[in-house]
mmCIF file of C-alpha atoms in Angstrom:
data_model
loop_
_atom_site.group_PDB
_atom_site.id
_atom_site.type_symbol
_atom_site.label_atom_id
_atom_site.label_comp_id
_atom_site.label_asym_id
_atom_site.label_seq_id
_atom_site.Cartn_x
_atom_site.Cartn_y
_atom_site.Cartn_z
ATOM 1 C CA MET A 20 40.778 16.040 45.648
ATOM 2 C CA LEU A 21 41.602 18.412 48.463
ATOM 3 C CA ARG A 22 39.515 17.139 51.633
ATOM 4 C CA GLU A 23 41.583 14.119 52.357
ATOM 5 C CA PRO A 24 45.206 15.995 51.917
ATOM 6 C CA PHE A 25 43.905 18.727 54.153
ATOM 7 C CA ARG A 26 42.750 16.158 56.632
ATOM 8 C CA ILE A 27 46.240 14.429 56.618
ATOM 9 C CA TYR A 28 48.053 17.766 56.837
ATOM 10 C CA SER A 29 46.143 19.078 59.896
ATOM 11 C CA LYS A 30 46.124 15.813 61.645
ATOM 12 C CA ASN A 31 49.873 15.369 61.405
ATOM 13 C CA ILE A 32 51.228 18.876 61.475
ATOM 14 C CA GLU A 33 53.898 18.296 64.046
ATOM 15 C CA SER A 34 55.199 15.021 62.357
ATOM 16 C CA ILE A 35 55.019 16.960 58.875
ATOM 17 C CA LEU A 36 56.912 20.054 60.283
ATOM 18 C CA PHE A 37 59.397 17.788 61.686
ATOM 19 C CA ILE A 38 60.148 16.197 58.349
ATOM 20 C CA SER A 39 60.351 19.529 56.790
ATOM 21 C CA LEU A 40 62.929 20.723 59.284
ATOM 22 C CA ILE A 41 65.041 17.627 58.889
ATOM 23 C CA VAL A 42 64.950 17.122 55.182
ATOM 24 C CA LEU A 43 63.543 20.345 53.556
ATOM 25 C CA LEU A 44 65.333 23.000 55.299
ATOM 26 C CA PRO A 45 68.808 21.692 54.624
ATOM 27 C CA ALA A 46 67.762 21.617 51.000
ATOM 28 C CA LEU A 47 66.566 25.098 51.027
ATOM 29 C CA LEU A 48 69.533 26.416 52.693
ATOM 30 C CA PHE A 49 71.770 24.546 50.111
ATOM 31 C CA HIS A 50 69.768 25.727 47.266
ATOM 32 C CA ASN A 51 69.869 29.385 48.316
ATOM 33 C CA TYR A 52 73.608 29.116 48.571
ATOM 34 C CA ILE A 53 73.978 27.568 45.112
ATOM 35 C CA VAL A 54 71.692 30.207 43.699
ATOM 36 C CA THR A 55 73.623 33.265 45.380
ATOM 37 C CA VAL A 56 76.940 31.791 44.190
ATOM 38 C CA SER A 57 75.600 31.023 40.603
ATOM 39 C CA TYR A 58 74.036 34.464 40.173
ATOM 40 C CA TYR A 59 77.187 36.117 41.575
ATOM 41 C CA ILE A 60 79.022 34.457 38.699
ATOM 42 C CA ALA A 61 76.400 35.237 36.324
ATOM 43 C CA THR A 62 76.949 38.996 37.202
ATOM 44 C CA ILE A 63 80.487 38.864 36.664
ATOM 45 C CA TYR A 64 80.251 37.497 33.301
ATOM 46 C CA ASP A 65 77.178 39.347 32.347
ATOM 47 C CA ASN A 66 75.308 36.038 31.560
ATOM 48 C CA THR A 67 71.954 35.660 33.607
ATOM 49 C CA PHE A 68 71.275 32.865 31.714
ATOM 50 C CA PHE A 69 73.659 30.851 33.493
ATOM 51 C CA GLY A 70 72.226 31.855 37.048
ATOM 52 C CA ASP A 71 68.640 31.130 35.851
ATOM 53 C CA MET A 72 69.538 27.686 34.583
ATOM 54 C CA THR A 73 71.581 26.803 37.805
ATOM 55 C CA ASN A 74 68.564 27.854 39.705
ATOM 56 C CA ILE A 75 66.031 25.651 37.792
ATOM 57 C CA LEU A 76 68.288 22.707 37.710
ATOM 58 C CA PHE A 77 69.002 22.573 41.705
ATOM 59 C CA LEU A 78 65.422 23.618 42.503
ATOM 60 C CA LEU A 79 63.919 20.583 40.431
ATOM 61 C CA VAL A 80 66.642 18.005 41.466
ATOM 62 C CA LEU A 81 66.177 19.082 45.292
ATOM 63 C CA PHE A 82 62.317 19.293 44.898
ATOM 64 C CA THR A 83 62.206 15.587 43.438
ATOM 65 C CA ILE A 84 64.198 14.324 46.081
ATOM 66 C CA CYS A 85 62.676 16.261 49.184
ATOM 67 C CA GLN A 86 59.144 14.544 48.129
ATOM 68 C CA VAL A 87 60.166 11.062 49.309
ATOM 69 C CA PRO A 88 59.601 11.294 52.774
ATOM 70 C CA PHE A 89 56.334 13.214 52.581
ATOM 71 C CA ILE A 90 55.113 10.805 49.901
ATOM 72 C CA ALA A 91 55.889 7.789 52.249
ATOM 73 C CA PHE A 92 54.320 9.488 55.293
ATOM 74 C CA THR A 93 51.088 10.127 53.294
ATOM 75 C CA PHE A 94 51.033 6.653 51.991
ATOM 76 C CA SER A 95 51.327 5.457 55.670
ATOM 77 C CA GLU A 96 48.703 7.519 56.917
ATOM 78 C CA MET A 97 46.245 6.520 54.310
ATOM 79 C CA ASP A 98 46.925 2.822 55.355
ATOM 80 C CA ASP A 99 46.751 3.551 58.822
ATOM 81 C CA ASP A 100 50.323 2.267 59.570
ATOM 82 C CA GLU A 101 52.082 2.662 62.805
ATOM 83 C CA ASN A 102 55.608 4.397 63.113
ATOM 84 C CA LYS A 103 54.647 6.798 60.138
ATOM 85 C CA LEU A 104 57.563 9.094 60.989
ATOM 86 C CA LYS A 105 60.104 6.365 61.226
ATOM 87 C CA LYS A 106 58.916 4.626 58.232
ATOM 88 C CA SER A 107 58.927 8.060 56.171
ATOM 89 C CA PHE A 108 62.838 8.507 56.824
ATOM 90 C CA ALA A 109 63.443 4.839 56.463
ATOM 91 C CA VAL A 110 62.120 5.007 52.813
ATOM 92 C CA PHE A 111 63.885 8.298 52.333
ATOM 93 C CA LEU A 112 67.163 6.502 53.179
ATOM 94 C CA LYS A 113 66.350 3.429 51.069
ATOM 95 C CA PHE A 114 65.338 5.067 47.799
ATOM 96 C CA GLY A 115 67.158 8.545 48.166
ATOM 97 C CA PHE A 116 70.125 7.546 45.897
ATOM 98 C CA SER A 117 68.119 6.036 43.089
ATOM 99 C CA ILE A 118 65.710 9.038 43.134
ATOM 100 C CA PHE A 119 68.546 11.321 43.213
ATOM 101 C CA LEU A 120 69.900 9.702 40.028
ATOM 102 C CA PHE A 121 66.398 9.760 38.582
ATOM 103 C CA ALA A 122 65.946 13.561 39.534
ATOM 104 C CA ILE A 123 69.205 14.569 37.684
ATOM 105 C CA SER A 124 68.035 12.776 34.530
ATOM 106 C CA TYR A 125 64.463 13.893 34.747
ATOM 107 C CA THR A 126 65.537 17.566 35.306
ATOM 108 C CA VAL A 127 68.114 17.598 32.439
ATOM 109 C CA LEU A 128 65.573 15.997 29.891
ATOM 110 C CA SER A 129 62.804 18.435 31.091
ATOM 111 C CA ILE A 130 64.968 21.359 30.726
ATOM 112 C CA LEU A 131 66.235 20.482 27.363
ATOM 113 C CA GLY A 132 62.598 19.617 26.130
ATOM 114 C CA LEU A 133 61.423 22.790 27.375
ATOM 115 C CA LEU A 134 64.359 24.839 25.765
ATOM 116 C CA THR A 135 63.835 23.101 22.372
ATOM 117 C CA PHE A 136 60.055 22.829 21.525
ATOM 118 C CA VAL A 137 58.308 23.234 24.867
ATOM 119 C CA ILE A 138 55.780 20.546 24.255
ATOM 120 C CA PRO A 139 58.607 17.571 24.601
ATOM 121 C CA GLY A 140 59.468 19.292 27.865
ATOM 122 C CA ILE A 141 55.803 19.314 29.194
ATOM 123 C CA LEU A 142 55.381 15.575 28.050
ATOM 124 C CA ILE A 143 58.551 14.541 30.013
ATOM 125 C CA LEU A 144 57.613 16.546 33.085
ATOM 126 C CA VAL A 145 54.279 14.837 33.239
ATOM 127 C CA PHE A 146 55.108 11.367 32.084
ATOM 128 C CA LEU A 147 58.109 10.978 34.411
ATOM 129 C CA PHE A 148 56.920 12.771 37.419
ATOM 130 C CA PRO A 149 54.794 9.811 39.001
ATOM 131 C CA LEU A 150 58.104 7.662 39.170
ATOM 132 C CA PRO A 151 59.036 8.621 42.861
ATOM 133 C CA TYR A 152 55.586 8.178 43.885
ATOM 134 C CA ILE A 153 55.142 4.511 42.309
ATOM 135 C CA SER A 154 58.648 3.711 43.520
ATOM 136 C CA VAL A 155 57.560 4.518 47.191
ATOM 137 C CA LEU A 156 54.106 2.794 46.584
ATOM 138 C CA LYS A 157 55.449 -0.407 45.373
ATOM 139 C CA ASP A 158 58.497 -0.375 47.552
ATOM 140 C CA GLN A 159 60.853 -0.696 44.479
ATOM 141 C CA PRO A 160 63.457 1.433 42.945
ATOM 142 C CA VAL A 161 62.472 3.638 40.122
ATOM 143 C CA ARG A 162 64.292 1.390 37.515
ATOM 144 C CA LYS A 163 61.679 -1.281 38.114
ATOM 145 C CA VAL A 164 58.465 0.762 38.112
ATOM 146 C CA TRP A 165 58.899 3.015 35.007
ATOM 147 C CA ARG A 166 56.239 1.148 32.956
ATOM 148 C CA THR A 167 53.584 1.469 35.787
ATOM 149 C CA ALA A 168 54.487 5.178 36.124
ATOM 150 C CA PHE A 169 54.434 5.750 32.627
ATOM 151 C CA LEU A 170 50.856 4.012 32.213
ATOM 152 C CA LEU A 171 49.383 5.923 35.117
ATOM 153 C CA ALA A 172 50.495 9.288 33.523
ATOM 154 C CA LYS A 173 49.268 8.039 30.214
ATOM 155 C CA LYS A 174 45.731 7.140 31.638
ATOM 156 C CA ASN A 175 45.595 10.272 33.926
ATOM 157 C CA PHE A 176 47.526 12.772 31.644
ATOM 158 C CA PHE A 177 45.125 15.770 31.621
ATOM 159 C CA LYS A 178 44.264 15.210 35.379
ATOM 160 C CA LEU A 179 48.007 15.155 36.461
ATOM 161 C CA LEU A 180 48.708 18.019 34.092
ATOM 162 C CA SER A 181 45.982 20.116 35.820
ATOM 163 C CA LEU A 182 47.076 19.033 39.224
ATOM 164 C CA LEU A 183 50.730 20.121 38.452
ATOM 165 C CA ALA A 184 49.530 23.346 37.022
ATOM 166 C CA LEU A 185 47.238 23.907 40.002
ATOM 167 C CA ILE A 186 50.152 23.295 42.482
ATOM 168 C CA SER A 187 52.480 25.662 40.533
ATOM 169 C CA PHE A 188 49.923 28.439 40.348
ATOM 170 C CA ILE A 189 49.174 28.173 44.204
ATOM 171 C CA GLU A 190 52.952 28.208 45.043
ATOM 172 C CA MET A 191 53.277 31.133 42.771
ATOM 173 C CA ILE A 192 50.435 33.163 44.176
ATOM 174 C CA ILE A 193 51.548 32.432 47.812
ATOM 175 C CA GLY A 194 55.112 33.544 47.004
ATOM 176 C CA TYR A 195 53.988 36.668 45.117
ATOM 177 C CA LEU A 196 51.516 37.716 47.804
ATOM 178 C CA MET A 197 54.388 36.992 50.554
ATOM 179 C CA ASN A 198 56.683 39.123 48.843
ATOM 180 C CA ILE A 199 54.506 41.999 48.437
ATOM 181 C CA GLY A 200 53.639 41.644 52.151
ATOM 182 C CA ILE A 201 57.178 41.847 53.286
ATOM 183 C CA SER A 202 57.998 44.782 50.722
ATOM 184 C CA TYR A 203 55.598 46.716 52.873
ATOM 185 C CA ILE A 204 57.607 46.021 55.907
ATOM 186 C CA THR A 205 61.161 45.846 54.764
ATOM 187 C CA GLN A 206 63.385 45.757 51.832
ATOM 188 C CA ASN A 207 66.076 43.522 53.449
ATOM 189 C CA SER A 208 66.897 40.612 51.197
ATOM 190 C CA LEU A 209 67.634 38.397 54.071
ATOM 191 C CA ALA A 210 63.919 38.855 55.164
ATOM 192 C CA PHE A 211 62.640 37.934 51.837
ATOM 193 C CA VAL A 212 64.818 34.789 52.005
ATOM 194 C CA ILE A 213 63.828 33.840 55.583
ATOM 195 C CA CYS A 214 60.142 34.476 54.866
ATOM 196 C CA ASN A 215 60.032 32.252 51.656
ATOM 197 C CA MET A 216 61.783 29.433 53.396
ATOM 198 C CA LEU A 217 59.210 29.293 56.087
ATOM 199 C CA ILE A 218 56.478 29.379 53.511
ATOM 200 C CA ASN A 219 58.164 26.591 51.802
ATOM 201 C CA LEU A 220 58.513 24.557 54.853
ATOM 202 C CA LEU A 221 54.805 24.976 55.321
ATOM 203 C CA VAL A 222 53.390 24.829 52.013
ATOM 204 C CA PHE A 223 55.568 22.328 50.104
ATOM 205 C CA PRO A 224 54.307 19.339 52.191
ATOM 206 C CA LEU A 225 50.822 19.980 51.706
ATOM 207 C CA LEU A 226 51.309 20.381 47.913
ATOM 208 C CA ILE A 227 53.089 16.829 47.969
ATOM 209 C CA ILE A 228 50.413 15.270 50.059
ATOM 210 C CA ILE A 229 47.857 16.594 47.647
ATOM 211 C CA VAL A 230 49.676 14.960 44.777
ATOM 212 C CA SER A 231 50.440 11.721 46.767
ATOM 213 C CA VAL A 232 46.712 11.119 47.601
ATOM 214 C CA ASN A 233 45.658 11.462 43.967
ATOM 215 C CA VAL A 234 48.341 9.524 42.644
ATOM 216 C CA LYS A 235 47.441 6.615 45.101
ATOM 217 C CA LYS A 236 43.811 6.683 44.306
ATOM 218 C CA TRP A 237 44.508 6.702 40.337
ATOM 219 C CA TYR A 238 46.913 3.645 40.972
ATOM 220 C CA PHE A 239 44.171 1.650 42.668
ATOM 221 C CA MET A 240 41.389 2.868 40.530
ATOM 222 C CA ALA A 241 43.073 1.408 37.509
ATOM 223 C CA ASP A 242 44.158 -1.568 39.075
ATOM 224 C CA PHE A 243 47.858 -1.077 38.422
ATOM 225 C CA HIS A 244 48.555 -3.019 41.302
ATOM 226 C CA SER A 245 47.128 -6.242 39.372
ATOM 227 C CA GLU A 246 49.184 -9.341 38.608
ATOM 228 C CA LYS A 247 48.932 -8.494 34.918
ATOM 229 C CA ILE A 248 50.468 -5.027 35.176
ATOM 230 C CA GLN A 249 53.220 -6.304 37.640
ATOM 231 C CA SER A 250 54.314 -9.045 35.220
ATOM 232 C CA ARG A 251 54.977 -6.346 32.746
ATOM 233 C CA GLU A 252 57.474 -4.543 34.826
ATOM 234 C CA VAL A 253 61.211 -4.951 33.684
ATOM 235 C CA SER A 254 63.290 -6.983 36.284
ATOM 236 C CA VAL A 255 66.583 -5.197 36.587
#
Protein backbone atom coordinates (compact mmCIF):
# COMPACT_ATOMS: atom_id res chain seq x y z
CA MET A 1 0.00 0.00 0.00
CA LEU A 2 2.90 2.39 0.68
CA ARG A 3 5.82 1.10 -1.41
CA GLU A 4 4.49 2.30 -4.76
CA PRO A 5 3.46 5.78 -3.49
CA PHE A 6 6.88 6.32 -1.90
CA ARG A 7 8.56 5.25 -5.15
CA ILE A 8 6.49 7.73 -7.16
CA TYR A 9 7.11 10.49 -4.63
CA SER A 10 10.89 10.01 -4.41
CA LYS A 11 11.32 9.54 -8.16
CA ASN A 12 9.42 12.73 -9.05
CA ILE A 13 10.16 14.91 -6.04
CA GLU A 14 11.15 17.95 -8.16
CA SER A 15 7.97 17.89 -10.25
CA ILE A 16 5.81 17.26 -7.19
CA LEU A 17 7.35 20.19 -5.32
CA PHE A 18 6.82 22.37 -8.39
CA ILE A 19 3.10 21.50 -8.36
CA SER A 20 3.04 22.26 -4.64
CA LEU A 21 4.54 25.71 -5.19
CA ILE A 22 2.19 26.57 -8.06
CA VAL A 23 -1.07 25.14 -6.71
CA LEU A 24 -0.80 24.30 -3.04
CA LEU A 25 1.20 27.27 -1.72
CA PRO A 26 -1.30 29.92 -2.92
CA ALA A 27 -4.13 27.84 -1.42
CA LEU A 28 -2.31 27.63 1.93
CA LEU A 29 -1.65 31.37 1.95
CA PHE A 30 -5.28 32.09 1.13
CA HIS A 31 -6.48 29.68 3.82
CA ASN A 32 -4.20 31.25 6.41
CA TYR A 33 -5.53 34.71 5.55
CA ILE A 34 -9.17 33.57 5.76
CA VAL A 35 -8.56 31.79 9.07
CA THR A 36 -6.82 34.83 10.55
CA VAL A 37 -9.69 37.13 9.55
CA SER A 38 -12.41 34.70 10.68
CA TYR A 39 -10.86 34.14 14.11
CA TYR A 40 -10.38 37.90 14.48
CA ILE A 41 -14.10 38.39 13.80
CA ALA A 42 -14.92 35.47 16.10
CA THR A 43 -12.92 37.10 18.89
CA ILE A 44 -14.76 40.40 18.49
CA TYR A 45 -18.16 38.73 18.77
CA ASP A 46 -16.94 36.12 21.27
CA ASN A 47 -17.99 33.28 18.96
CA THR A 48 -15.21 30.75 18.37
CA PHE A 49 -17.66 28.43 16.57
CA PHE A 50 -17.69 30.83 13.62
CA GLY A 51 -13.92 30.73 13.37
CA ASP A 52 -13.77 26.94 13.68
CA MET A 53 -16.45 26.36 11.03
CA THR A 54 -14.85 28.83 8.62
CA ASN A 55 -11.50 27.12 9.11
CA ILE A 56 -12.93 23.64 8.44
CA LEU A 57 -15.04 24.82 5.50
CA PHE A 58 -12.19 26.45 3.60
CA LEU A 59 -9.74 23.72 4.57
CA LEU A 60 -11.91 20.94 3.09
CA VAL A 61 -12.78 22.93 -0.04
CA LEU A 62 -9.16 23.83 -0.78
CA PHE A 63 -7.99 20.33 0.14
CA THR A 64 -10.42 18.82 -2.37
CA ILE A 65 -9.43 21.16 -5.19
CA CYS A 66 -5.67 20.95 -4.61
CA GLN A 67 -5.77 17.16 -4.89
CA VAL A 68 -6.45 17.27 -8.62
CA PRO A 69 -2.98 17.91 -10.13
CA PHE A 70 -1.36 15.40 -7.77
CA ILE A 71 -3.98 12.80 -8.68
CA ALA A 72 -3.39 13.39 -12.38
CA PHE A 73 0.39 13.23 -11.94
CA THR A 74 0.17 9.95 -10.01
CA PHE A 75 -2.06 8.31 -12.61
CA SER A 76 0.25 9.50 -15.40
CA GLU A 77 3.28 8.09 -13.60
CA MET A 78 1.53 4.75 -13.10
CA ASP A 79 0.73 4.67 -16.82
CA ASP A 80 4.26 5.76 -17.82
CA ASP A 81 2.89 8.76 -19.70
CA GLU A 82 5.10 11.47 -21.10
CA ASN A 83 4.78 15.14 -20.13
CA LYS A 84 3.30 14.20 -16.75
CA LEU A 85 3.73 17.70 -15.35
CA LYS A 86 2.03 19.36 -18.30
CA LYS A 87 -0.82 16.87 -18.17
CA SER A 88 -1.31 17.47 -14.44
CA PHE A 89 -1.88 21.19 -14.92
CA ALA A 90 -4.07 20.55 -17.97
CA VAL A 91 -6.32 18.24 -15.94
CA PHE A 92 -6.41 20.79 -13.12
CA LEU A 93 -7.60 23.49 -15.51
CA LYS A 94 -10.04 21.15 -17.23
CA PHE A 95 -11.83 19.84 -14.12
CA GLY A 96 -10.94 22.51 -11.57
CA PHE A 97 -14.27 24.37 -11.73
CA SER A 98 -16.50 21.28 -11.64
CA ILE A 99 -14.52 19.86 -8.72
CA PHE A 100 -14.70 23.26 -7.01
CA LEU A 101 -18.51 23.13 -7.17
CA PHE A 102 -18.42 19.55 -5.94
CA ALA A 103 -16.03 20.52 -3.12
CA ILE A 104 -18.46 23.13 -1.80
CA SER A 105 -21.39 20.68 -1.76
CA TYR A 106 -19.21 17.89 -0.36
CA THR A 107 -17.89 20.07 2.45
CA VAL A 108 -21.27 21.51 3.44
CA LEU A 109 -22.95 18.09 3.47
CA SER A 110 -20.08 16.53 5.43
CA ILE A 111 -20.10 19.28 8.06
CA LEU A 112 -23.88 19.16 8.43
CA GLY A 113 -23.74 15.38 8.75
CA LEU A 114 -21.02 15.51 11.38
CA LEU A 115 -22.82 18.22 13.34
CA THR A 116 -26.10 16.33 13.41
CA PHE A 117 -25.59 12.61 13.97
CA VAL A 118 -21.85 12.13 13.18
CA ILE A 119 -22.37 8.80 11.35
CA PRO A 120 -24.14 10.44 8.35
CA GLY A 121 -21.19 12.84 8.11
CA ILE A 122 -18.71 9.95 8.07
CA LEU A 123 -20.74 8.14 5.40
CA ILE A 124 -20.85 11.27 3.24
CA LEU A 125 -17.11 11.82 3.71
CA VAL A 126 -16.30 8.27 2.59
CA PHE A 127 -18.85 7.71 -0.19
CA LEU A 128 -18.22 11.03 -1.94
CA PHE A 129 -14.47 11.18 -1.36
CA PRO A 130 -13.45 9.12 -4.47
CA LEU A 131 -15.34 11.40 -6.89
CA PRO A 132 -12.37 13.65 -7.86
CA TYR A 133 -10.16 10.56 -8.28
CA ILE A 134 -12.65 8.79 -10.55
CA SER A 135 -13.26 12.03 -12.45
CA VAL A 136 -9.56 12.32 -13.28
CA LEU A 137 -9.19 8.59 -13.90
CA LYS A 138 -12.09 8.46 -16.37
CA ASP A 139 -11.40 11.95 -17.77
CA GLN A 140 -14.99 13.01 -17.11
CA PRO A 141 -16.59 15.68 -14.91
CA VAL A 142 -17.79 14.62 -11.48
CA ARG A 143 -21.47 14.74 -12.43
CA LYS A 144 -20.90 11.84 -14.86
CA VAL A 145 -18.94 9.51 -12.59
CA TRP A 146 -20.83 9.67 -9.31
CA ARG A 147 -22.21 6.14 -9.70
CA THR A 148 -18.78 4.59 -10.23
CA ALA A 149 -17.35 6.52 -7.28
CA PHE A 150 -20.25 5.43 -5.08
CA LEU A 151 -19.87 1.76 -6.07
CA LEU A 152 -16.11 1.87 -5.51
CA ALA A 153 -16.57 3.44 -2.05
CA LYS A 154 -19.28 0.93 -1.20
CA LYS A 155 -17.14 -2.04 -2.20
CA ASN A 156 -14.05 -0.72 -0.39
CA PHE A 157 -15.76 1.19 2.43
CA PHE A 158 -13.65 -0.02 5.34
CA LYS A 159 -10.43 0.08 3.31
CA LEU A 160 -11.14 3.67 2.29
CA LEU A 161 -12.21 4.67 5.79
CA SER A 162 -9.05 3.10 7.25
CA LEU A 163 -6.90 4.85 4.65
CA LEU A 164 -8.47 8.24 5.40
CA ALA A 165 -8.09 7.66 9.13
CA LEU A 166 -4.43 6.68 8.66
CA ILE A 167 -3.73 9.76 6.57
CA SER A 168 -5.46 12.05 9.08
CA PHE A 169 -3.47 10.45 11.91
CA ILE A 170 -0.16 10.83 10.08
CA GLU A 171 -0.86 14.48 9.29
CA MET A 172 -1.93 15.16 12.88
CA ILE A 173 1.18 13.51 14.36
CA ILE A 174 3.54 15.31 11.99
CA GLY A 175 1.89 18.65 12.74
CA TYR A 176 1.93 17.99 16.48
CA LEU A 177 5.60 17.01 16.55
CA MET A 178 6.52 19.96 14.36
CA ASN A 179 4.74 22.42 16.65
CA ILE A 180 6.44 20.93 19.72
CA GLY A 181 9.84 21.20 18.02
CA ILE A 182 9.25 24.82 17.02
CA SER A 183 8.04 25.73 20.52
CA TYR A 184 11.46 24.78 21.89
CA ILE A 185 13.08 27.27 19.52
CA THR A 186 10.65 30.18 19.35
CA GLN A 187 7.13 31.27 20.27
CA ASN A 188 6.80 33.46 17.19
CA SER A 189 3.42 32.73 15.56
CA LEU A 190 4.82 33.48 12.09
CA ALA A 191 7.42 30.74 12.55
CA PHE A 192 4.65 28.25 13.34
CA VAL A 193 2.71 29.29 10.24
CA ILE A 194 5.71 29.09 7.90
CA CYS A 195 6.89 25.73 9.21
CA ASN A 196 3.41 24.22 8.99
CA MET A 197 3.12 25.46 5.41
CA LEU A 198 6.46 23.88 4.53
CA ILE A 199 5.36 20.58 6.06
CA ASN A 200 2.11 20.69 4.11
CA LEU A 201 3.97 21.39 0.87
CA LEU A 202 6.01 18.24 1.44
CA VAL A 203 3.52 15.88 3.10
CA PHE A 204 0.22 16.70 1.37
CA PRO A 205 1.36 15.45 -2.08
CA LEU A 206 2.58 12.17 -0.59
CA LEU A 207 -0.75 11.57 1.14
CA ILE A 208 -2.66 12.22 -2.10
CA ILE A 209 -0.32 9.90 -4.00
CA ILE A 210 -1.02 7.16 -1.45
CA VAL A 211 -4.77 7.53 -1.93
CA SER A 212 -4.47 7.81 -5.74
CA VAL A 213 -2.47 4.60 -6.05
CA ASN A 214 -4.95 2.65 -3.95
CA VAL A 215 -8.06 4.08 -5.62
CA LYS A 216 -6.72 3.19 -9.05
CA LYS A 217 -5.89 -0.35 -7.94
CA TRP A 218 -9.36 -0.82 -6.43
CA TYR A 219 -10.92 0.57 -9.61
CA PHE A 220 -9.26 -1.96 -11.89
CA MET A 221 -9.43 -4.85 -9.44
CA ALA A 222 -13.22 -4.50 -9.30
CA ASP A 223 -13.43 -4.05 -13.08
CA PHE A 224 -15.19 -0.69 -12.73
CA HIS A 225 -13.87 0.20 -16.18
CA SER A 226 -15.96 -2.53 -17.81
CA GLU A 227 -18.69 -1.69 -20.29
CA LYS A 228 -21.35 -2.94 -17.86
CA ILE A 229 -20.42 -0.34 -15.27
CA GLN A 230 -19.84 2.35 -17.86
CA SER A 231 -23.33 1.84 -19.27
CA ARG A 232 -24.83 2.60 -15.86
CA GLU A 233 -23.30 6.04 -15.66
CA VAL A 234 -25.78 8.85 -16.06
CA SER A 235 -25.10 10.89 -19.17
CA VAL A 236 -25.58 14.56 -18.41
